[in-house]
Amino acid sequence: MLLNLKTTKATASKGITYEVIDFKGSLHLRNLGFTTQDALDIAAILKKEDSFTSTLNSFSLSYNNQIGDKGIIAIMNHLPMSVKEIGLVGCDINDPAGKAILEWMQTATSLHMICMEQNKLSNSLKKDFHTFKKENPSILVIL
């Protein structure tokens, strides 16, 4: 039941209209069967710098295993630096997207936690994440 929620209509690429709900900074889209195209549409929404993206602090696409690297890379290219918590568990992430995530993490100023277990990262890239974790002990990194 949604009560007292402010909504705003906006248009993404390809004329897709979406409605943004004032959600108190959390956007959790878990286990919805999203595909790469859905992730590209989300990235287009995140690309818009507005009150929605500037207040986003918790973001999850966990258990959407058809997003793939292309979708995750697009999202990471536009994910706001205000995000404190990220959930990307079971998203079929391989090294190309994993590297994009790690690059975003290295520049993120607000990150406190990222959960991305049940993906397909190489041992070499996992080692890079563990190095990041050692250098940034205040950030919880769950692989």
PDB file of C-alpha atoms in Angstrom, residues 29-30 59-65 67-68 71-73 75-76 79 85-93 97-98 100-102 104-105 113-121 129 142-143:
ATOM      1  CA  LEU A  29      14.265  -4.171  -8.190  1.00  0.00           C
ATOM      2  CA  ARG A  30      15.057  -7.716  -7.128  1.00  0.00           C
ATOM      3  CA  PHE A  59      20.159   0.335  -5.202  1.00  0.00           C
ATOM      4  CA  SER A  60      19.590  -3.362  -5.890  1.00  0.00           C
ATOM      5  CA  LEU A  61      19.082  -5.453  -8.992  1.00  0.00           C
ATOM      6  CA  SER A  62      19.852  -8.726  -7.214  1.00  0.00           C
ATOM      7  CA  TYR A  63      18.603 -12.000  -8.692  1.00  0.00           C
ATOM      8  CA  ASN A  64      18.033 -10.631 -12.183  1.00  0.00           C
ATOM      9  CA  ASN A  65      20.313 -13.115 -13.916  1.00  0.00           C
ATOM     10  CA  ILE A  67      20.944  -8.475 -17.118  1.00  0.00           C
ATOM     11  CA  GLY A  68      24.449  -9.504 -18.124  1.00  0.00           C
ATOM     12  CA  GLY A  71      23.439  -3.963 -18.721  1.00  0.00           C
ATOM     13  CA  ILE A  72      25.532  -3.736 -15.554  1.00  0.00           C
ATOM     14  CA  ILE A  73      28.220  -1.680 -17.308  1.00  0.00           C
ATOM     15  CA  ILE A  75      24.148   1.137 -15.044  1.00  0.00           C
ATOM     16  CA  MET A  76      27.572   1.601 -13.448  1.00  0.00           C
ATOM     17  CA  LEU A  79      24.976   5.218 -11.012  1.00  0.00           C
ATOM     18  CA  GLU A  85      24.424   0.364  -0.677  1.00  0.00           C
ATOM     19  CA  ILE A  86      24.437  -1.792  -3.794  1.00  0.00           C
ATOM     20  CA  GLY A  87      22.970  -5.245  -4.290  1.00  0.00           C
ATOM     21  CA  LEU A  88      24.033  -7.153  -7.405  1.00  0.00           C
ATOM     22  CA  VAL A  89      23.697 -10.724  -6.149  1.00  0.00           C
ATOM     23  CA  GLY A  90      23.112 -13.370  -8.814  1.00  0.00           C
ATOM     24  CA  CYS A  91      23.150 -11.036 -11.822  1.00  0.00           C
ATOM     25  CA  ASP A  92      25.368 -13.265 -14.023  1.00  0.00           C
ATOM     26  CA  ILE A  93      28.204 -10.732 -13.793  1.00  0.00           C
ATOM     27  CA  ALA A  97      31.047  -5.784 -15.659  1.00  0.00           C
ATOM     28  CA  GLY A  98      33.030  -6.639 -12.531  1.00  0.00           C
ATOM     29  CA  ALA A 100      33.219  -1.512 -14.272  1.00  0.00           C
ATOM     30  CA  ILE A 101      31.839  -2.049 -10.757  1.00  0.00           C
ATOM     31  CA  LEU A 102      35.311  -1.909  -9.232  1.00  0.00           C
ATOM     32  CA  TRP A 104      32.911   2.891  -9.883  1.00  0.00           C
ATOM     33  CA  MET A 105      33.725   1.784  -6.332  1.00  0.00           C
ATOM     34  CA  MET A 113      28.298  -1.776   1.281  1.00  0.00           C
ATOM     35  CA  ILE A 114      28.185  -3.837  -1.883  1.00  0.00           C
ATOM     36  CA  CYS A 115      26.837  -7.378  -2.092  1.00  0.00           C
ATOM     37  CA  MET A 116      27.597  -9.236  -5.302  1.00  0.00           C
ATOM     38  CA  GLU A 117      27.940 -12.902  -4.483  1.00  0.00           C
ATOM     39  CA  GLN A 118      26.699 -15.651  -6.853  1.00  0.00           C
ATOM     40  CA  ASN A 119      28.284 -14.100  -9.930  1.00  0.00           C
ATOM     41  CA  LYS A 120      30.971 -15.338 -12.316  1.00  0.00           C
ATOM     42  CA  LEU A 121      34.024 -13.254 -11.488  1.00  0.00           C
ATOM     43  CA  PHE A 129      38.050  -6.707  -4.941  1.00  0.00           C
ATOM     44  CA  ILE A 142      30.600  -9.295  -0.050  1.00  0.00           C
ATOM     45  CA  LEU A 143      31.650 -11.540  -2.920  1.00  0.00           C
TER      46      LEU A 143
END
